[in-house]
CSV table of C-alpha atoms in Angstrom, one decimal:
chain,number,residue,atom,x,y,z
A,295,UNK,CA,4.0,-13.9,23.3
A,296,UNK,CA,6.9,-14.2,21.3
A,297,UNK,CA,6.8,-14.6,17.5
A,298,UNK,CA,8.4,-18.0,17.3
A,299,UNK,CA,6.0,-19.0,19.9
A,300,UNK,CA,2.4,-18.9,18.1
A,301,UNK,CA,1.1,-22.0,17.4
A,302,UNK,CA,0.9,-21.8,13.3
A,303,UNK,CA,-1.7,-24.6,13.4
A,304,UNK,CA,-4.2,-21.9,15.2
A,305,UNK,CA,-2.5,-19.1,12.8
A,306,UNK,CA,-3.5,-21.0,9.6
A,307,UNK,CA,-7.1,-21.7,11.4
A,308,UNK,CA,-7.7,-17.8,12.2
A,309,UNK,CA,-6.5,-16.8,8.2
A,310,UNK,CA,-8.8,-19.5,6.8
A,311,UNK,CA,-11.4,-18.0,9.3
A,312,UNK,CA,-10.6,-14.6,7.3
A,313,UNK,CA,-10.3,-15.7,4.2
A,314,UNK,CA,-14.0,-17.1,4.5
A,315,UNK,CA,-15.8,-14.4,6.5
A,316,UNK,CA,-14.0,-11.0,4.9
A,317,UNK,CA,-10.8,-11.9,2.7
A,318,UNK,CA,-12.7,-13.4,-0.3
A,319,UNK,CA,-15.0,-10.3,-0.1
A,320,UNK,CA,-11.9,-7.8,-0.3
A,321,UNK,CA,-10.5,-9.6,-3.0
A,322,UNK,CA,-13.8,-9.2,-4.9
A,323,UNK,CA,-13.9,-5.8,-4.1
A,324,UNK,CA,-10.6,-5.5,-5.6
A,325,UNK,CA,-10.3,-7.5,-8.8
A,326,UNK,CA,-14.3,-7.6,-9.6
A,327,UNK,CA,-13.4,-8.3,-13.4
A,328,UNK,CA,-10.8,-10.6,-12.9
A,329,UNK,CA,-11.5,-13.2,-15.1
A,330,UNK,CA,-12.2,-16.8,-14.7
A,331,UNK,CA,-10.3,-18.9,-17.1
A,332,UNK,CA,-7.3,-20.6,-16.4
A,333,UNK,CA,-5.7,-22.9,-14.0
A,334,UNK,CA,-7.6,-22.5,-10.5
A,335,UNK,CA,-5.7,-22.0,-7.2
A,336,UNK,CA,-4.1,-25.2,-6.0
A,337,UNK,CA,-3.4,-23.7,-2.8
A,338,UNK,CA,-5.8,-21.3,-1.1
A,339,UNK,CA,-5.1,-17.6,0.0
A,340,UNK,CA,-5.0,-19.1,3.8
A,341,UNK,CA,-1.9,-21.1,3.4
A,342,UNK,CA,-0.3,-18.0,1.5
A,343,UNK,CA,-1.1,-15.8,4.5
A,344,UNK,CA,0.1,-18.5,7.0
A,345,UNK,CA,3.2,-19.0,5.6
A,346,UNK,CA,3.9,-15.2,5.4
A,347,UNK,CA,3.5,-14.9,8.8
A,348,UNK,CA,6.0,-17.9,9.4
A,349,UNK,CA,8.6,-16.4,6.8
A,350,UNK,CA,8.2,-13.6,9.1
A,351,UNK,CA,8.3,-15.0,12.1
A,352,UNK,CA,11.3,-17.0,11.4
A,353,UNK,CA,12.7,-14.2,9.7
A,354,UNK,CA,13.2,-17.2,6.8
A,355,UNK,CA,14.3,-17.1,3.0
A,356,UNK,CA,12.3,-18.5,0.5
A,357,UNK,CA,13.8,-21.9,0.5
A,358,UNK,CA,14.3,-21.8,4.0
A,359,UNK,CA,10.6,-21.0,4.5
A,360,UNK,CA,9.5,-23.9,2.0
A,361,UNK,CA,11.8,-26.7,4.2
A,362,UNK,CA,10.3,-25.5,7.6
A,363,UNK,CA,6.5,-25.1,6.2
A,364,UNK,CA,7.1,-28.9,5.1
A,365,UNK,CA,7.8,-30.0,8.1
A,366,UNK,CA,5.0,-28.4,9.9
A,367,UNK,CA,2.1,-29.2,7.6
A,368,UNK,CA,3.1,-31.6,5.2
A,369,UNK,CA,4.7,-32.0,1.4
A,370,UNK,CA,1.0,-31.8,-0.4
A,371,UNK,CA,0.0,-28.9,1.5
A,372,UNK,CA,2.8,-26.5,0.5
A,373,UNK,CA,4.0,-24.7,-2.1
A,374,UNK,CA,7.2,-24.3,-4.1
A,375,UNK,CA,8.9,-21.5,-3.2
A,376,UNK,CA,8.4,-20.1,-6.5
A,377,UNK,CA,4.6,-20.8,-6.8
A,378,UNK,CA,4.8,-19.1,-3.5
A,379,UNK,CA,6.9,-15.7,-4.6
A,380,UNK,CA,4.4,-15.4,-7.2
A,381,UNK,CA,1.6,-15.8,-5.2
A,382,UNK,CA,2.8,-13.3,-2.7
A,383,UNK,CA,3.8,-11.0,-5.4
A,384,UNK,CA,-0.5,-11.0,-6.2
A,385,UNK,CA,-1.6,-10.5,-2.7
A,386,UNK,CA,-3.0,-6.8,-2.2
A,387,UNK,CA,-1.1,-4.9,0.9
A,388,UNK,CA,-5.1,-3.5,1.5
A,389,UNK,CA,-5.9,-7.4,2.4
A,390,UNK,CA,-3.2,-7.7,5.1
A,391,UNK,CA,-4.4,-4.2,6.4
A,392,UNK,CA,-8.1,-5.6,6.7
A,393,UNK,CA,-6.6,-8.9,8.4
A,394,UNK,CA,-4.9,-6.3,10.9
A,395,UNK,CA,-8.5,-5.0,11.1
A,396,UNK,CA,-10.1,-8.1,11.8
A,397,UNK,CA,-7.7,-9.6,14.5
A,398,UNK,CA,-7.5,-5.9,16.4
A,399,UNK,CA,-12.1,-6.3,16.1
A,400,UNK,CA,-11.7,-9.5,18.5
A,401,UNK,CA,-9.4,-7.7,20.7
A,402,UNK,CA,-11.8,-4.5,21.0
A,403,UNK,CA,-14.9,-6.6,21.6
A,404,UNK,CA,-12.8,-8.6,24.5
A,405,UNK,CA,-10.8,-5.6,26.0
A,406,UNK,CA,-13.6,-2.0,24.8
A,407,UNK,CA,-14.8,-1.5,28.5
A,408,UNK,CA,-11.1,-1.5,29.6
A,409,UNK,CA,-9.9,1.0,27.1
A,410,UNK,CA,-7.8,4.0,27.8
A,411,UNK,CA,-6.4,5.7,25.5
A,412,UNK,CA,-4.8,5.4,21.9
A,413,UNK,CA,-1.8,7.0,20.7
A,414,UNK,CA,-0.7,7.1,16.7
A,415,UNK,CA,2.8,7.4,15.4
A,416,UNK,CA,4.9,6.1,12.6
A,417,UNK,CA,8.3,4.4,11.8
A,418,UNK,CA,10.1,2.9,9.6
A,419,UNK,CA,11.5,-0.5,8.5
A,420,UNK,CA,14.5,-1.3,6.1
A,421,UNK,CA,14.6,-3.2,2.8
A,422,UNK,CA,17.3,-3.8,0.2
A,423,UNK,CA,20.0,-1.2,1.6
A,424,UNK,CA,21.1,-2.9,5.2
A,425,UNK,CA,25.1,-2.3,4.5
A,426,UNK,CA,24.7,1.5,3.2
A,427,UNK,CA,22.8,2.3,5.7
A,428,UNK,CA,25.2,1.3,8.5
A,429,UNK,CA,27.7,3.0,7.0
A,430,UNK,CA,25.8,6.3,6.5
A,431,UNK,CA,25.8,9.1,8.8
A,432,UNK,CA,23.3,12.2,9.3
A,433,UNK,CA,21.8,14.0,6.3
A,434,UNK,CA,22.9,10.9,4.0
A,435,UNK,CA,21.0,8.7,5.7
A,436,UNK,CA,17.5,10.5,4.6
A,437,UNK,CA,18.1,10.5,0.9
A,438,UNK,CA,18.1,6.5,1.3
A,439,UNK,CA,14.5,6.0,-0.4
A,440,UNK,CA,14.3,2.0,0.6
A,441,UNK,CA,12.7,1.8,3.6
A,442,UNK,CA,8.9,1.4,4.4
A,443,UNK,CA,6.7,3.9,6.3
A,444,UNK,CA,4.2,2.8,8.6
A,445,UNK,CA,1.8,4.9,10.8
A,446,UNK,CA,0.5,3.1,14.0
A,447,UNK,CA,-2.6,3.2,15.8
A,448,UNK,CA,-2.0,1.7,19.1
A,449,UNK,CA,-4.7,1.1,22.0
A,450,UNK,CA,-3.7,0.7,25.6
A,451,UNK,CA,-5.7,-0.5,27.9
A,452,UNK,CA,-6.0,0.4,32.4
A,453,UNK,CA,-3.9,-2.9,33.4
A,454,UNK,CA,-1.2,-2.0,30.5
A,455,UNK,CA,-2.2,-4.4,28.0
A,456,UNK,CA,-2.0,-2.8,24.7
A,457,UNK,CA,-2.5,-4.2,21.6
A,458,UNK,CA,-2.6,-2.4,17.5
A,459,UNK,CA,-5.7,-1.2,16.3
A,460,UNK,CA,-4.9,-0.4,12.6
A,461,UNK,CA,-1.8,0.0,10.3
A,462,UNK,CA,-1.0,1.8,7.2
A,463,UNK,CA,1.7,1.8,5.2
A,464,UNK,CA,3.8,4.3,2.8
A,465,UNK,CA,6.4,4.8,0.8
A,466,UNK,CA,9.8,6.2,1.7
A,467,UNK,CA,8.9,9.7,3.9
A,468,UNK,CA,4.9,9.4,3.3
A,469,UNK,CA,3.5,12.6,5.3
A,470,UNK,CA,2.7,10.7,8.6
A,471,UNK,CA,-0.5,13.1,8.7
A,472,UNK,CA,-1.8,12.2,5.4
A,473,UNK,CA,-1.6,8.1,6.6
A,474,UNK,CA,-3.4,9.2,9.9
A,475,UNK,CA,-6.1,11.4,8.1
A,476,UNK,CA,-6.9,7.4,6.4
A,477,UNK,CA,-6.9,6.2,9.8
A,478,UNK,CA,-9.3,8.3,11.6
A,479,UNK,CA,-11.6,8.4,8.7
A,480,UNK,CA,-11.6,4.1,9.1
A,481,UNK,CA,-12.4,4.8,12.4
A,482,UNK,CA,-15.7,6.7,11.8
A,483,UNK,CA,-16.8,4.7,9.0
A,484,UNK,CA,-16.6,1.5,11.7
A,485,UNK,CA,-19.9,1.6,13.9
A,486,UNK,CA,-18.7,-0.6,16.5
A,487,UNK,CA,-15.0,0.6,16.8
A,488,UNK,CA,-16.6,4.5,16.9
A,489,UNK,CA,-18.5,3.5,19.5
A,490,UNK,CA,-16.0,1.7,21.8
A,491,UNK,CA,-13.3,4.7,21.1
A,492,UNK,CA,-15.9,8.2,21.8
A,493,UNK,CA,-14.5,10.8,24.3
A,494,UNK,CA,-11.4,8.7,24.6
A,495,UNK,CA,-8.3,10.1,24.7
A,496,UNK,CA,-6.0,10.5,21.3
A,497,UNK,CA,-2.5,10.8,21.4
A,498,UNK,CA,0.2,12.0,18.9
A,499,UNK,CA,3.1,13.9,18.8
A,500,UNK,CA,4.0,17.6,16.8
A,501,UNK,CA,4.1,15.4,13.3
A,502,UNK,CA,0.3,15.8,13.9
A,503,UNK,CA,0.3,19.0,14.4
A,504,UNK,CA,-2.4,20.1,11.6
A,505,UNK,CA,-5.5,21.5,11.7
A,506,UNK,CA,-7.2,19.4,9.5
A,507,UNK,CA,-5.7,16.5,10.8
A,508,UNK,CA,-6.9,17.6,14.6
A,509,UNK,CA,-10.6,18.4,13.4
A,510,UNK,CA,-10.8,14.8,12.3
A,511,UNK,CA,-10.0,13.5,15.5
A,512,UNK,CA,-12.3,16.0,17.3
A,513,UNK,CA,-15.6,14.8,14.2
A,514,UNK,CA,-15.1,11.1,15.2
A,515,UNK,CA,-15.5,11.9,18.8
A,516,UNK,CA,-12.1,11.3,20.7
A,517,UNK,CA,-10.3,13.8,23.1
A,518,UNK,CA,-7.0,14.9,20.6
A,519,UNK,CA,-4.0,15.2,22.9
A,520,UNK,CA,-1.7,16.5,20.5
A,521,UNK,CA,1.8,18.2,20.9
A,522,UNK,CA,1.6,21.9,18.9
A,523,UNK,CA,4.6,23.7,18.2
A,524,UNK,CA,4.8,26.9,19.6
A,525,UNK,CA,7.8,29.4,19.9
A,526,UNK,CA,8.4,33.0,21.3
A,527,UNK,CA,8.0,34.8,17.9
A,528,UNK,CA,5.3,32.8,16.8
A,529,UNK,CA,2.3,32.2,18.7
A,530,UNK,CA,-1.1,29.7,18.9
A,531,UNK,CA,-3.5,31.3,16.7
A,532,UNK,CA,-5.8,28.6,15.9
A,533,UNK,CA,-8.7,28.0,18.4
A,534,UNK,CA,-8.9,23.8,17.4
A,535,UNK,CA,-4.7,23.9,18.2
A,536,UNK,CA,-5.5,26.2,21.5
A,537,UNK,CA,-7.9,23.6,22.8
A,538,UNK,CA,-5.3,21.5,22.5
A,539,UNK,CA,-2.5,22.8,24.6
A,540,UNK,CA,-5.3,23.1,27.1
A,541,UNK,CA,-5.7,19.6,27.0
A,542,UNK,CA,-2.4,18.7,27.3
A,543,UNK,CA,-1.5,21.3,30.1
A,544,UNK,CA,-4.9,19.9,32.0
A,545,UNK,CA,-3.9,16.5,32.2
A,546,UNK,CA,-0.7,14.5,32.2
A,547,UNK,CA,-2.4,11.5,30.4
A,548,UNK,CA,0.5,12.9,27.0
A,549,UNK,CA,3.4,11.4,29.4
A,550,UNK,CA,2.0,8.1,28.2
A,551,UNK,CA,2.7,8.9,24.8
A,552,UNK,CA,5.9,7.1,24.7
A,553,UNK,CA,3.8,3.4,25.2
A,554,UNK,CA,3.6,3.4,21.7
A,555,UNK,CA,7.9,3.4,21.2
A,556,UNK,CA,8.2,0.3,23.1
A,557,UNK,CA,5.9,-1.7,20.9
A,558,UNK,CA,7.7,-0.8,17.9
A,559,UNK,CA,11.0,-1.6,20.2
A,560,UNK,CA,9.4,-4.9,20.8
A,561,UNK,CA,8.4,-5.7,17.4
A,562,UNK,CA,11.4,-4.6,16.0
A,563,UNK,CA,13.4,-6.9,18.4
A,564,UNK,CA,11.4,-10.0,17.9
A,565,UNK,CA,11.0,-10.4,14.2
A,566,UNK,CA,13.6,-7.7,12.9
A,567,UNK,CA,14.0,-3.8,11.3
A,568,UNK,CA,15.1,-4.8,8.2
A,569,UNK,CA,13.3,-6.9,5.5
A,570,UNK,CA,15.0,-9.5,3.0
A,571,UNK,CA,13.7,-8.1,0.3
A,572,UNK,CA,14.5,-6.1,-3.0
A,573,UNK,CA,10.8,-5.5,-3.2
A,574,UNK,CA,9.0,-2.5,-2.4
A,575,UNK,CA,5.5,-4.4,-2.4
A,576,UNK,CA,6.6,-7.3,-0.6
A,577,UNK,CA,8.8,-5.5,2.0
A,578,UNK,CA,5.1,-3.6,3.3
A,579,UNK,CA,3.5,-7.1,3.4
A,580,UNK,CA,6.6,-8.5,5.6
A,581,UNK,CA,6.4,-5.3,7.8
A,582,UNK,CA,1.9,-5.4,8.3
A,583,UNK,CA,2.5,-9.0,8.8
A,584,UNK,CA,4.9,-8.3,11.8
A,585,UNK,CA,2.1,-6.0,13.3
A,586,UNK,CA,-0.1,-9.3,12.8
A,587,UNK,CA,1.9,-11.1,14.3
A,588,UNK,CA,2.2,-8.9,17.4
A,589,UNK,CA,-2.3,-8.6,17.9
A,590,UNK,CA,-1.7,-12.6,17.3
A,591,UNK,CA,0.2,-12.9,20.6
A,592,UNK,CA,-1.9,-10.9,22.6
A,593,UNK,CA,-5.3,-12.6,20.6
A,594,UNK,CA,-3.6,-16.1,21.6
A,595,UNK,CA,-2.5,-15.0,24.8
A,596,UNK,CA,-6.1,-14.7,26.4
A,597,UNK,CA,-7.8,-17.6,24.1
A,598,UNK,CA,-4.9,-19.6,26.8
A,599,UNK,CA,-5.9,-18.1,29.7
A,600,UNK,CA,-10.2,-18.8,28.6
A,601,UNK,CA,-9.0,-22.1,28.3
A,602,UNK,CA,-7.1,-22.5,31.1
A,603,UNK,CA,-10.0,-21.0,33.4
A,604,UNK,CA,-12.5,-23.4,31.3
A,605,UNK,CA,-10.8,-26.3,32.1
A,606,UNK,CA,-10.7,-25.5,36.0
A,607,UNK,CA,-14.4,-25.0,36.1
């Protein structure tokens, strides 16, 4: 389901349903001195978070944004677009990663029996620099600094469904092994999610390539299919990296891998690489919200179909 498609009615429904069951307890987490005094909120964290994921969807400016969200839910329910910069300027990047979280939980609980494998990876997304960079060429091109790093955990499922299961992001050229070392430790800390992934297979490419990085994988239980470099004058040493290229010679499940390219490719395509911002802070909020947005087509998807069946009964 396309971006533009979601109905932002059920968006702003699901982010108040956040905001109540785990957002106000992150933000607590987060600020637990923040003081009291002043003005309260006029408009609550769930309008914010819905009209971040129409910016995004739209792919709006500010004002632009402010018009449309008028339109849709009415003058006294909407910020300025200045009341809304700010506000969005406060939000924590850690809450839209737990959103992320949240959404990907319903999809597991629906889709855990069906699971195949999951395959990490990262990319990046563009911010403040779109005209140098298409100008740029080669070895100039990596000493741009404005762009966001993200590392993906993707699950795909027997039928080819597939859907994101976490996100993290960096700055410009984080180690992509560092952001996954987060990720699998998330995973074992989650009883539910551990226990829907054990003995499944775990993709990645040679960017994973480290032995700390593979023992993780191999303490929370999953099956790490990981490419190792190897070359004539230096050999496989390391028994964790050799029971990997035995994996990956013993099955041709790592031909897969690639799954996890066409759903950057399709996010990418549908809301955009490059993010109107000159904002560091808010350019990762715009690029975990597009992720969002993506588990919000598939989460939308089958509440259609339940319906649909319902209704036939």
């Amino acid at each position: 389901m396309k971006a533009k498609r979601l109905n932002f009615h059920k968006v702003l429904n699901l982010s108040k349903t956040y905001m109540n069951r785990r957002g106000q307890a992150v933000l607590v987490y987060l600020y637990p001195f923040k003081t009291k005094r002043g003005r309260p909120k006029k408009y609550p964290d769930e309008i914010i978070l819905t009209l971040l994921f129409l910016q995004v969807a739209w792919n709006l400016s500010f004002r632009d944004l402010e018009y449309l969200a008028v339109q849709i839910f009415g003058r006294e329910n909407i910020p300025d677009f200045s009341t809304y910069y700010y506000r969005l300027k406060q939000l924590p990047s850690i809450l839209l990663v737990d959103f992320l979280n949240f959404v990907s939980r319903r999809l597991l609980g629906k889709y855990h029996k069906e699971l195949r494998f999951l395959i990490i990876d990262g990319t990046g997304f563009k911010y403040n620099e779109i005209y140098p960079l298409k100008i740029l060429r080669g070895k100039e091109i990596k000493e741009v600094k404005s762009h966001v790093k993200v590392v993906v955990l993707s699950v795909h499922l027997k039928d080819g469904k597939r859907f994101i299961l976490t996100a993290l992001p960096g700055e410009s050229y984080a180690s992509e092994v560092k952001l996954g070392e987060k990720i699998v430790r998330w995973l074992n800390e989650r009883g539910f999610i551990w226990r829907a992934l054990k003995g499944k297979p775990f993709l990645g490419d040679k960017a994973y390539d480290s032995i700390k990085f593979i023992e993780l994988v191999l303490l929370v239980g999953l099956k790490p299919y990981i490419k190792v470099r190897e070359t004539l004058r230096k050999g496989i040493k390391s028994e964790i990296r050799l029971k990997c290229k035995e994996l990956l010679e013993s099955d041709e499940i790592y031909r897969f891998r690639g799954l996890i390219e066409s759903i950057f490719g399709e996010v990418k395509q549908d809301v955009g690489s490059y993010e109107r911002t000159k904002s560091f802070h808010i350019a990762q909020l715009f690029v975990l919200a597009k992720f969002i947005l993506f588990n919000m087509g598939v989460l939308f998807f089958v509440w259609m179909i339940f319906q649909t069946l319902s209704s036939m009964q």
